[in-house]
């Protein structure tokens, strides 16, 4: 018997075995229709490419899975789906790199990704997987496009758009990060092109207001608020003069410049005006003497990135145009300059400079010796340095040097001057949003064709719903062309079609839909992904089953990357709102709770395919097991923080799990025929109770706060205690296994199964299964076939109720510490459980004991032998 019990932890065997059993038994597949307490636990589906899943992805998935398992143990029917965001530029760029057709590559990636996703031990609802390139899925992406078009929320229009020269396509504003393409990091260019847009700006206010109502990571909400960038201010229009004469345009009308300002209260302090280099009036305003310098300045300025232009860190540059604006309030002439710190796409592309109260204006005025006038003094004392003062955004202050505004508070002054300017007809109140409409057309191959046709008679028409999907045609030459049109534009036969309205000759749109549209609604599809309505039979069909949707949505918890703050996370909110308005949903916020996880860093930078520093989980799983890797990743720090991936810590985590395994094995060996159920009166010491409840509390709180590292630390301390304690009760071990279950799902299932099988074997009523169970208990490699019969899903450790703690056990219990001198018991001290763990504390308590003093007085203590929690032997 003794030898038959394996005490070496072999994760490879255990994990493969349980993965097979769980999948066969559909242990984690919820019954979507019958579930009583639905809980939708979502994680961001990955962009697959054949390099595969890396440990950065796994970090996010494990973090989300632990949450899902925690909720499962709280009695919820947890739906945890997974799929692949496999259409789009990410996958296509990879296909380009390896020189394989994206459709073929997709098959390979799918296989590899799903293989890896099966290794990591998540409780995925595999039956509901979806892939965005599946025609059954993108049929609905196209359907959504058509609905948006019909509702006036999708339109084609000409605009200055971002063009990535290396990806050879346009990009949405959100895909341009500090002037560079989100995918390939090439510097993006501006082109004037006609493109397809979704009207997200119509929802700007609602997207902003609802941020107050959703329970999301603060930094993501802040990023969204800033991106929407609502600014209330006023457009002030100034007359342009040169040589003291009003400048006239071609139509002999006086030329004017309009400046957007959020601080009109400071307008008595305005001393100059600055135009963006792209401003359409620059040419007319510049005098012929200044033409040359202005021209060459603009050429230089346009080479800079937006980020470079607006930074406060660099010194300002600029040129004078030769003309002036008249400040109506002071009748002073304000020189008109051109400078690149003013952006054309913000406000009106022109700024009225108030160097006393704006840092960049101040830097500009200093550089070009323009007058600086102060018009506000702070309430909290006069700050002598203008520079310092202008750095802080003024929230309060009192007006000076400002005529009728003097002595007013800035808020009141702002309102007063706005009324005044509007009354005089010098300007109009206005609200500016940073958010632009969402550009969704792409000149690429790997995506859903935009389901529109151009008819000479009827104009631009959507493809009839019954004719969806418009299948992506198989083409040989799928590479991006760079001509401003995508590869589909070459397919003359495919383009030729008939108009959905007049049935006359029409041509297909050849751009495809951006993959951020694919991913902006996938969570709505998951519960309905196996509901396959037969195509075209019902004109009222929608992409999701309304009963399932009512039951499962909105998503209860979404955990994912903050880098999607103004991309996927904003787009999903927008589409959900639009669907609600179209009567397709009855809620308007898709994710009730969202938590951002941190990033995994390797060699100082974010782990990502583009950085070439990815580590795949496979090798670690092979060596140490998925459970070890899961725990290792979660132990790095709080989930929100991410951290460094160093494999040095991996072995330590493996040893911890092996210790758990051995500890449980040891307990079986000590009393193989005496299960706790037959000895219910086994005394559990106060100390043991304290440890049990303290651990339950700390693990629970750690998970709640997504500080899984704290939970794991508590479990490690608990294991230390259980190892030191002479004989831990089975109850203590069961607690350990249940609390560790969300982190190490395979190992805990294995131990749990053994504990339960043994109890059953010793229960006479279960004689029948005794032999086979004992047999399987004795040999580590249980045949999954034989286990399947005996393993019932409700016996899974993952279906046990989450443990509750009782604070009454958490009061500092006193324990007795035996004090010996030279091996003879001389005193017994009462100490708190924590004190009893600490040698220094116990040592000093010994010094205070009168009894002990009589034995050690005048003698030198040569050695202290300390056994945590129980004994101190002083050798004198
Ligand atoms: C006068 C003024 C006085 C301004 C003052 C600010 C402080 P914030 O500051 O983020 O709310 N602005 C307007 N159009 C611009 C453009 N195209 N490029 C760069 N800057 C521009 O943004 C509003 C302020 O940004 C506006 O208010 C304007 O400067 C500047 F004590 O006008 B302010
Ligand atoms: Zn690019």
CSV table of N, CA, C and O in Angstrom, one decimal, residues 191-299:
chain,number,residue,atom,x,y,z
A,191,UNK,N,-4.7,61.9,-45.7
A,191,UNK,CA,-5.2,62.0,-47.1
A,191,UNK,C,-6.6,62.4,-47.0
A,191,UNK,O,-7.4,62.1,-46.1
A,192,UNK,N,-7.0,63.1,-48.1
A,192,UNK,CA,-8.4,63.4,-48.3
A,192,UNK,C,-9.1,62.4,-49.1
A,192,UNK,O,-8.9,62.3,-50.3
A,193,UNK,N,-9.9,61.5,-48.5
A,193,UNK,CA,-10.5,60.4,-49.2
A,193,UNK,C,-12.0,60.2,-48.8
A,193,UNK,O,-12.4,60.7,-47.7
A,194,UNK,N,-12.7,59.6,-49.7
A,194,UNK,CA,-14.1,59.3,-49.4
A,194,UNK,C,-14.1,57.9,-48.8
A,194,UNK,O,-13.6,56.9,-49.3
A,195,UNK,N,-14.7,57.8,-47.6
A,195,UNK,CA,-14.7,56.5,-46.8
A,195,UNK,C,-16.0,56.3,-46.1
A,195,UNK,O,-16.9,57.2,-46.1
A,196,UNK,N,-16.2,55.1,-45.6
A,196,UNK,CA,-17.4,54.8,-44.8
A,196,UNK,C,-17.2,55.0,-43.3
A,196,UNK,O,-16.1,54.7,-42.8
A,197,UNK,N,-18.1,55.7,-42.7
A,197,UNK,CA,-18.1,56.0,-41.3
A,197,UNK,C,-19.3,55.5,-40.5
A,197,UNK,O,-20.4,55.5,-41.1
A,198,UNK,N,-19.1,55.2,-39.3
A,198,UNK,CA,-20.2,55.0,-38.3
A,198,UNK,C,-20.3,56.3,-37.5
A,198,UNK,O,-19.3,56.8,-37.0
A,199,UNK,N,-21.6,56.7,-37.3
A,199,UNK,CA,-21.8,58.0,-36.7
A,199,UNK,C,-21.7,57.9,-35.2
A,199,UNK,O,-22.7,58.2,-34.5
A,200,UNK,N,-20.6,57.6,-34.6
A,200,UNK,CA,-20.4,57.5,-33.2
A,200,UNK,C,-20.6,58.9,-32.5
A,200,UNK,O,-21.0,59.0,-31.4
A,201,UNK,N,-20.3,60.0,-33.2
A,201,UNK,CA,-20.4,61.3,-32.6
A,201,UNK,C,-21.9,61.6,-32.2
A,201,UNK,O,-22.1,62.4,-31.2
A,202,UNK,N,-22.8,61.0,-32.8
A,202,UNK,CA,-24.2,61.2,-32.4
A,202,UNK,C,-24.4,60.7,-30.9
A,202,UNK,O,-25.3,61.2,-30.2
A,203,UNK,N,-23.6,59.8,-30.5
A,203,UNK,CA,-23.7,59.3,-29.2
A,203,UNK,C,-22.7,59.8,-28.2
A,203,UNK,O,-22.6,59.3,-27.0
A,204,UNK,N,-22.0,60.9,-28.6
A,204,UNK,CA,-20.9,61.4,-27.7
A,204,UNK,C,-21.4,61.7,-26.3
A,204,UNK,O,-20.8,61.3,-25.3
A,205,UNK,N,-22.5,62.4,-26.2
A,205,UNK,CA,-23.0,62.9,-24.9
A,205,UNK,C,-23.4,61.7,-24.1
A,205,UNK,O,-23.2,61.6,-22.9
A,206,UNK,N,-24.1,60.7,-24.7
A,206,UNK,CA,-24.6,59.6,-23.9
A,206,UNK,C,-23.4,58.7,-23.5
A,206,UNK,O,-23.4,58.2,-22.4
A,207,UNK,N,-22.5,58.5,-24.4
A,207,UNK,CA,-21.3,57.7,-24.0
A,207,UNK,C,-20.6,58.4,-22.8
A,207,UNK,O,-20.1,57.7,-21.9
A,208,UNK,N,-20.6,59.7,-22.8
A,208,UNK,CA,-20.0,60.4,-21.7
A,208,UNK,C,-20.8,60.3,-20.4
A,208,UNK,O,-20.3,60.0,-19.4
A,209,UNK,N,-22.1,60.6,-20.5
A,209,UNK,CA,-22.9,60.6,-19.3
A,209,UNK,C,-23.0,59.2,-18.7
A,209,UNK,O,-22.9,59.1,-17.4
A,210,UNK,N,-23.0,58.2,-19.5
A,210,UNK,CA,-23.1,56.8,-18.9
A,210,UNK,C,-21.9,56.4,-18.1
A,210,UNK,O,-21.9,55.4,-17.4
A,211,UNK,N,-20.8,57.1,-18.3
A,211,UNK,CA,-19.6,56.7,-17.6
A,211,UNK,C,-19.8,56.8,-16.1
A,211,UNK,O,-19.1,56.1,-15.3
A,212,UNK,N,-20.8,57.6,-15.7
A,212,UNK,CA,-21.1,57.7,-14.3
A,212,UNK,C,-21.9,56.5,-13.8
A,212,UNK,O,-21.9,56.2,-12.6
A,213,UNK,N,-22.4,55.7,-14.7
A,213,UNK,CA,-23.3,54.6,-14.3
A,213,UNK,C,-22.7,53.2,-14.3
A,213,UNK,O,-23.3,52.3,-13.9
A,214,UNK,N,-21.5,53.1,-14.9
A,214,UNK,CA,-21.0,51.7,-15.1
A,214,UNK,C,-19.8,51.6,-14.1
A,214,UNK,O,-19.1,52.5,-13.9
A,215,UNK,N,-19.7,50.3,-13.7
A,215,UNK,CA,-18.6,50.0,-12.7
A,215,UNK,C,-17.4,49.5,-13.5
A,215,UNK,O,-17.2,48.3,-13.7
A,216,UNK,N,-16.6,50.4,-13.9
A,216,UNK,CA,-15.4,50.1,-14.7
A,216,UNK,C,-14.1,50.6,-14.0
A,216,UNK,O,-14.2,51.6,-13.2
A,217,UNK,N,-13.0,50.1,-14.4
A,217,UNK,CA,-11.7,50.6,-14.0
A,217,UNK,C,-11.7,52.1,-14.3
A,217,UNK,O,-11.9,52.5,-15.4
A,218,UNK,N,-11.3,52.8,-13.3
A,218,UNK,CA,-11.3,54.3,-13.4
A,218,UNK,C,-10.4,54.8,-14.6
A,218,UNK,O,-10.8,55.7,-15.3
A,219,UNK,N,-9.3,54.2,-14.8
A,219,UNK,CA,-8.4,54.7,-15.8
A,219,UNK,C,-9.0,54.5,-17.2
A,219,UNK,O,-8.7,55.3,-18.1
A,220,UNK,N,-9.8,53.5,-17.4
A,220,UNK,CA,-10.4,53.3,-18.7
A,220,UNK,C,-11.5,54.3,-18.9
A,220,UNK,O,-11.6,54.9,-20.0
A,221,UNK,N,-12.3,54.6,-17.9
A,221,UNK,CA,-13.4,55.6,-18.0
A,221,UNK,C,-12.7,57.0,-18.3
A,221,UNK,O,-13.2,57.7,-19.1
A,222,UNK,N,-11.6,57.2,-17.6
A,222,UNK,CA,-11.0,58.5,-17.8
A,222,UNK,C,-10.5,58.6,-19.3
A,222,UNK,O,-10.6,59.7,-19.9
A,223,UNK,N,-9.9,57.6,-19.8
A,223,UNK,CA,-9.4,57.6,-21.2
A,223,UNK,C,-10.6,57.8,-22.1
A,223,UNK,O,-10.4,58.6,-23.1
A,224,UNK,N,-11.7,57.2,-21.8
A,224,UNK,CA,-12.9,57.4,-22.7
A,224,UNK,C,-13.4,58.9,-22.6
A,224,UNK,O,-13.7,59.5,-23.7
A,225,UNK,N,-13.4,59.4,-21.4
A,225,UNK,CA,-13.9,60.8,-21.2
A,225,UNK,C,-12.9,61.7,-22.0
A,225,UNK,O,-13.4,62.6,-22.7
A,226,UNK,N,-11.6,61.5,-21.9
A,226,UNK,CA,-10.7,62.4,-22.5
A,226,UNK,C,-10.8,62.2,-24.1
A,226,UNK,O,-10.6,63.2,-24.8
A,227,UNK,N,-11.0,61.0,-24.5
A,227,UNK,CA,-11.1,60.8,-25.9
A,227,UNK,C,-12.3,61.5,-26.5
A,227,UNK,O,-12.3,62.1,-27.6
A,228,UNK,N,-13.4,61.4,-25.8
A,228,UNK,CA,-14.7,62.1,-26.3
A,228,UNK,C,-14.4,63.6,-26.2
A,228,UNK,O,-14.8,64.3,-27.1
A,229,UNK,N,-13.7,64.0,-25.2
A,229,UNK,CA,-13.1,65.3,-25.1
A,229,UNK,C,-14.1,66.4,-25.3
A,229,UNK,O,-14.0,67.3,-26.1
A,230,UNK,N,-15.2,66.4,-24.5
A,230,UNK,CA,-16.2,67.5,-24.6
A,230,UNK,C,-15.7,68.7,-24.0
A,230,UNK,O,-15.3,68.8,-22.8
A,231,UNK,N,-15.7,69.8,-24.7
A,231,UNK,CA,-15.2,71.1,-24.2
A,231,UNK,C,-16.3,72.2,-24.5
A,231,UNK,O,-16.7,72.3,-25.7
A,232,UNK,N,-16.7,72.8,-23.5
A,232,UNK,CA,-17.7,73.9,-23.7
A,232,UNK,C,-17.0,75.2,-23.7
A,232,UNK,O,-16.2,75.5,-22.9
A,233,UNK,N,-17.2,76.0,-24.8
A,233,UNK,CA,-16.5,77.3,-24.9
A,233,UNK,C,-17.2,78.2,-25.9
A,233,UNK,O,-18.5,78.1,-26.0
A,234,UNK,N,-16.5,79.1,-26.5
A,234,UNK,CA,-17.1,80.0,-27.4
A,234,UNK,C,-16.2,80.3,-28.6
A,234,UNK,O,-15.0,80.2,-28.4
A,235,UNK,N,-16.8,80.4,-29.7
A,235,UNK,CA,-16.0,80.8,-30.9
A,235,UNK,C,-16.1,82.3,-31.0
A,235,UNK,O,-17.2,82.9,-31.2
A,236,UNK,N,-14.9,83.0,-30.9
A,236,UNK,CA,-14.9,84.5,-31.1
A,236,UNK,C,-14.3,84.8,-32.4
A,236,UNK,O,-13.3,84.3,-32.8
A,237,UNK,N,-15.0,85.7,-33.1
A,237,UNK,CA,-14.6,86.1,-34.5
A,237,UNK,C,-14.0,87.5,-34.4
A,237,UNK,O,-14.5,88.4,-33.9
A,238,UNK,N,-12.7,87.6,-35.0
A,238,UNK,CA,-12.0,88.8,-35.0
A,238,UNK,C,-11.8,89.3,-36.4
A,238,UNK,O,-11.6,88.5,-37.3
A,239,UNK,N,-11.9,90.6,-36.6
A,239,UNK,CA,-11.6,91.3,-37.9
A,239,UNK,C,-10.1,91.2,-38.1
A,239,UNK,O,-9.3,91.4,-37.2
A,240,UNK,N,-9.7,91.0,-39.4
A,240,UNK,CA,-8.3,91.0,-39.7
A,240,UNK,C,-7.9,92.4,-40.4
A,240,UNK,O,-8.6,92.9,-41.3
A,241,UNK,N,-6.8,93.0,-39.9
A,241,UNK,CA,-6.3,94.2,-40.5
A,241,UNK,C,-4.8,94.1,-40.9
A,241,UNK,O,-4.1,93.3,-40.3
A,242,UNK,N,-4.5,94.9,-41.9
A,242,UNK,CA,-3.0,95.0,-42.2
A,242,UNK,C,-2.8,96.5,-42.6
A,242,UNK,O,-3.7,97.1,-43.3
A,243,UNK,N,-1.7,97.1,-42.1
A,243,UNK,CA,-1.5,98.5,-42.3
A,243,UNK,C,-2.7,99.3,-41.9
A,243,UNK,O,-3.1,100.2,-42.6
A,244,UNK,N,-3.3,98.9,-40.8
A,244,UNK,CA,-4.5,99.6,-40.2
A,244,UNK,C,-5.7,99.6,-41.1
A,244,UNK,O,-6.6,100.4,-41.0
A,245,UNK,N,-5.7,98.8,-42.1
A,245,UNK,CA,-6.9,98.7,-43.0
A,245,UNK,C,-7.5,97.3,-42.9
A,245,UNK,O,-6.7,96.3,-42.8
A,246,UNK,N,-8.8,97.2,-43.0
A,246,UNK,CA,-9.4,95.9,-42.9
A,246,UNK,C,-9.0,95.1,-44.2
A,246,UNK,O,-9.0,95.6,-45.3
A,247,UNK,N,-8.7,93.8,-44.0
A,247,UNK,CA,-8.4,93.0,-45.1
A,247,UNK,C,-9.6,92.4,-45.7
A,247,UNK,O,-10.5,92.0,-45.0
A,248,UNK,N,-9.7,92.3,-47.0
A,248,UNK,CA,-10.9,91.8,-47.7
A,248,UNK,C,-10.6,90.6,-48.4
A,248,UNK,O,-9.5,90.3,-48.9
A,249,UNK,N,-11.7,89.7,-48.5
A,249,UNK,CA,-11.5,88.5,-49.3
A,249,UNK,C,-11.8,88.7,-50.8
A,249,UNK,O,-12.1,89.9,-51.2
A,250,UNK,N,-11.8,87.7,-51.6
A,250,UNK,CA,-12.1,87.9,-53.1
A,250,UNK,C,-13.4,88.5,-53.3
A,250,UNK,O,-13.6,89.3,-54.3
A,251,UNK,N,-14.4,88.2,-52.4
A,251,UNK,CA,-15.7,88.8,-52.6
A,251,UNK,C,-15.9,90.2,-52.0
A,251,UNK,O,-17.0,90.6,-51.7
A,252,UNK,N,-14.7,90.7,-51.6
A,252,UNK,CA,-14.7,92.1,-51.0
A,252,UNK,C,-15.3,92.1,-49.6
A,252,UNK,O,-15.8,93.2,-49.2
A,253,UNK,N,-15.5,91.0,-49.0
A,253,UNK,CA,-16.0,90.9,-47.7
A,253,UNK,C,-14.8,91.0,-46.7
A,253,UNK,O,-13.7,90.4,-47.0
A,254,UNK,N,-15.0,91.6,-45.5
A,254,UNK,CA,-13.9,91.7,-44.5
A,254,UNK,C,-13.5,90.3,-44.1
A,254,UNK,O,-14.3,89.4,-43.8
A,255,UNK,N,-12.2,90.0,-44.1
A,255,UNK,CA,-11.6,88.8,-43.6
A,255,UNK,C,-11.8,88.7,-42.1
A,255,UNK,O,-11.5,89.6,-41.4
A,256,UNK,N,-12.1,87.5,-41.6
A,256,UNK,CA,-12.2,87.3,-40.1
A,256,UNK,C,-11.5,86.0,-39.8
A,256,UNK,O,-11.4,85.1,-40.6
A,257,UNK,N,-11.0,85.9,-38.5
A,257,UNK,CA,-10.5,84.7,-37.9
A,257,UNK,C,-11.3,84.3,-36.7
A,257,UNK,O,-11.6,85.2,-35.9
A,258,UNK,N,-11.7,83.1,-36.7
A,258,UNK,CA,-12.5,82.6,-35.5
A,258,UNK,C,-11.7,81.7,-34.6
A,258,UNK,O,-11.0,80.8,-35.1
A,259,UNK,N,-11.7,82.1,-33.3
A,259,UNK,CA,-10.9,81.3,-32.4
A,259,UNK,C,-11.8,80.6,-31.4
A,259,UNK,O,-12.7,81.2,-30.8
A,260,UNK,N,-11.5,79.3,-31.1
A,260,UNK,CA,-12.3,78.6,-30.1
A,260,UNK,C,-11.5,78.8,-28.7
A,260,UNK,O,-10.3,78.5,-28.7
A,261,UNK,N,-12.3,79.2,-27.7
A,261,UNK,CA,-11.6,79.3,-26.4
A,261,UNK,C,-12.6,78.8,-25.3
A,261,UNK,O,-13.8,79.0,-25.4
A,262,UNK,N,-12.0,78.1,-24.3
A,262,UNK,CA,-12.8,77.7,-23.2
A,262,UNK,C,-12.7,78.7,-22.1
A,262,UNK,O,-13.3,78.6,-21.0
A,263,UNK,N,-11.8,79.7,-22.3
A,263,UNK,CA,-11.5,80.7,-21.2
A,263,UNK,C,-11.7,82.1,-21.7
A,263,UNK,O,-10.8,83.0,-21.6
A,264,UNK,N,-12.9,82.5,-22.2
A,264,UNK,CA,-13.2,83.8,-22.7
A,264,UNK,C,-13.0,84.9,-21.5
A,264,UNK,O,-12.8,86.1,-21.8
A,265,UNK,N,-13.1,84.4,-20.3
A,265,UNK,CA,-13.0,85.3,-19.1
A,265,UNK,C,-11.6,86.0,-19.2
A,265,UNK,O,-11.4,87.1,-18.6
A,266,UNK,N,-10.6,85.4,-19.8
A,266,UNK,CA,-9.3,86.0,-19.9
A,266,UNK,C,-9.0,86.9,-21.1
A,266,UNK,O,-7.9,87.3,-21.3
A,267,UNK,N,-10.1,87.1,-21.8
A,267,UNK,CA,-9.9,87.8,-23.1
A,267,UNK,C,-9.4,89.2,-23.1
A,267,UNK,O,-8.8,89.7,-24.0
A,268,UNK,N,-9.5,89.9,-21.9
A,268,UNK,CA,-8.8,91.2,-21.8
A,268,UNK,C,-7.3,91.0,-21.8
A,268,UNK,O,-6.6,92.0,-22.0
A,269,UNK,N,-6.9,89.8,-21.6
A,269,UNK,CA,-5.4,89.6,-21.5
A,269,UNK,C,-4.9,89.0,-22.8
A,269,UNK,O,-3.8,88.5,-22.9
A,270,UNK,N,-5.8,88.9,-23.9
A,270,UNK,CA,-5.3,88.3,-25.2
A,270,UNK,C,-4.4,89.3,-25.9
A,270,UNK,O,-4.8,90.4,-26.1
A,271,UNK,N,-3.3,88.8,-26.3
A,271,UNK,CA,-2.3,89.7,-27.0
A,271,UNK,C,-1.9,89.3,-28.3
A,271,UNK,O,-1.1,90.0,-29.0
A,272,UNK,N,-2.2,88.1,-28.8
A,272,UNK,CA,-1.9,87.6,-30.1
A,272,UNK,C,-2.8,86.5,-30.6
A,272,UNK,O,-3.6,86.0,-29.7
A,273,UNK,N,-2.8,86.2,-31.8
A,273,UNK,CA,-3.6,85.1,-32.4
A,273,UNK,C,-2.7,84.2,-33.1
A,273,UNK,O,-1.7,84.6,-33.7
A,274,UNK,N,-2.9,82.9,-33.0
A,274,UNK,CA,-2.1,81.9,-33.7
A,274,UNK,C,-2.9,81.0,-34.6
A,274,UNK,O,-3.9,80.4,-34.1
A,275,UNK,N,-2.5,80.8,-35.8
A,275,UNK,CA,-3.2,79.9,-36.7
A,275,UNK,C,-2.4,78.6,-36.8
A,275,UNK,O,-1.2,78.6,-36.8
A,276,UNK,N,-3.2,77.5,-37.0
A,276,UNK,CA,-2.5,76.2,-37.3
A,276,UNK,C,-1.9,76.3,-38.7
A,276,UNK,O,-2.4,77.0,-39.6
A,277,UNK,N,-0.8,75.6,-39.0
A,277,UNK,CA,-0.1,75.7,-40.3
A,277,UNK,C,-1.0,75.3,-41.4
A,277,UNK,O,-0.9,75.8,-42.5
A,278,UNK,N,-2.0,74.4,-41.1
A,278,UNK,CA,-2.9,73.9,-42.2
A,278,UNK,C,-4.1,74.9,-42.4
A,278,UNK,O,-5.0,74.6,-43.2
A,279,UNK,N,-4.2,75.9,-41.6
A,279,UNK,CA,-5.4,76.7,-41.6
A,279,UNK,C,-5.6,77.3,-43.0
A,279,UNK,O,-4.7,77.9,-43.6
A,280,UNK,N,-6.9,77.2,-43.5
A,280,UNK,CA,-7.1,77.6,-44.9
A,280,UNK,C,-6.9,79.1,-45.1
A,280,UNK,O,-6.7,79.6,-46.3
A,281,UNK,N,-6.9,80.0,-44.1
A,281,UNK,CA,-6.8,81.4,-44.3
A,281,UNK,C,-5.4,81.9,-44.3
A,281,UNK,O,-5.1,83.1,-44.5
A,282,UNK,N,-4.4,81.0,-43.9
A,282,UNK,CA,-3.0,81.4,-43.8
A,282,UNK,C,-2.6,82.2,-45.1
A,282,UNK,O,-2.0,83.3,-45.0
A,283,UNK,N,-2.9,81.6,-46.2
A,283,UNK,CA,-2.4,82.2,-47.5
A,283,UNK,C,-2.9,83.6,-47.6
A,283,UNK,O,-2.2,84.6,-47.9
A,284,UNK,N,-4.2,83.8,-47.4
A,284,UNK,CA,-4.8,85.2,-47.6
A,284,UNK,C,-4.3,86.2,-46.6
A,284,UNK,O,-4.2,87.4,-46.9
A,285,UNK,N,-4.0,85.7,-45.4
A,285,UNK,CA,-3.7,86.6,-44.3
A,285,UNK,C,-2.2,87.0,-44.4
A,285,UNK,O,-1.8,88.1,-44.0
A,286,UNK,N,-1.4,86.1,-45.0
A,286,UNK,CA,0.1,86.4,-45.0
A,286,UNK,C,0.4,87.5,-46.0
A,286,UNK,O,0.0,87.4,-47.2
A,287,UNK,N,1.1,88.5,-45.6
A,287,UNK,CA,1.5,89.6,-46.5
A,287,UNK,C,2.6,89.1,-47.4
A,287,UNK,O,3.3,88.1,-47.1
A,288,UNK,N,2.8,89.8,-48.5
A,288,UNK,CA,3.7,89.3,-49.5
A,288,UNK,C,5.2,89.3,-49.0
A,288,UNK,O,6.0,88.5,-49.4
A,289,UNK,N,5.5,90.2,-48.0
A,289,UNK,CA,6.8,90.2,-47.5
A,289,UNK,C,7.1,89.0,-46.6
A,289,UNK,O,8.2,88.6,-46.4
A,290,UNK,N,6.0,88.4,-46.1
A,290,UNK,CA,6.2,87.3,-45.2
A,290,UNK,C,6.0,85.9,-45.8
A,290,UNK,O,6.2,84.9,-45.2
A,291,UNK,N,5.5,85.9,-47.1
A,291,UNK,CA,5.2,84.7,-47.8
A,291,UNK,C,6.3,83.6,-47.7
A,291,UNK,O,6.0,82.4,-47.4
A,292,UNK,N,7.5,84.0,-48.0
A,292,UNK,CA,8.6,83.0,-48.1
A,292,UNK,C,8.9,82.3,-46.7
A,292,UNK,O,8.9,81.1,-46.6
A,293,UNK,N,9.0,83.2,-45.7
A,293,UNK,CA,9.3,82.6,-44.3
A,293,UNK,C,8.1,81.7,-43.9
A,293,UNK,O,8.3,80.6,-43.3
A,294,UNK,N,6.9,82.2,-44.1
A,294,UNK,CA,5.7,81.4,-43.7
A,294,UNK,C,5.7,80.1,-44.4
A,294,UNK,O,5.5,79.1,-43.8
A,295,UNK,N,5.9,80.2,-45.7
A,295,UNK,CA,5.9,79.0,-46.6
A,295,UNK,C,6.8,77.9,-46.1
A,295,UNK,O,6.5,76.8,-45.9
A,296,UNK,N,8.1,78.4,-45.8
A,296,UNK,CA,9.1,77.3,-45.5
A,296,UNK,C,8.8,76.8,-44.0
A,296,UNK,O,9.1,75.7,-43.7
A,297,UNK,N,8.3,77.7,-43.2
A,297,UNK,CA,7.9,77.2,-41.8
A,297,UNK,C,6.9,76.1,-41.9
A,297,UNK,O,7.0,75.1,-41.2
A,298,UNK,N,5.9,76.4,-42.7
A,298,UNK,CA,4.8,75.4,-42.8
A,298,UNK,C,5.3,74.0,-43.3
A,298,UNK,O,4.9,73.0,-42.8
A,299,UNK,N,6.1,74.1,-44.3
A,299,UNK,CA,6.7,72.8,-44.8
A,299,UNK,C,7.4,72.0,-43.7
A,299,UNK,O,7.2,70.8,-43.6
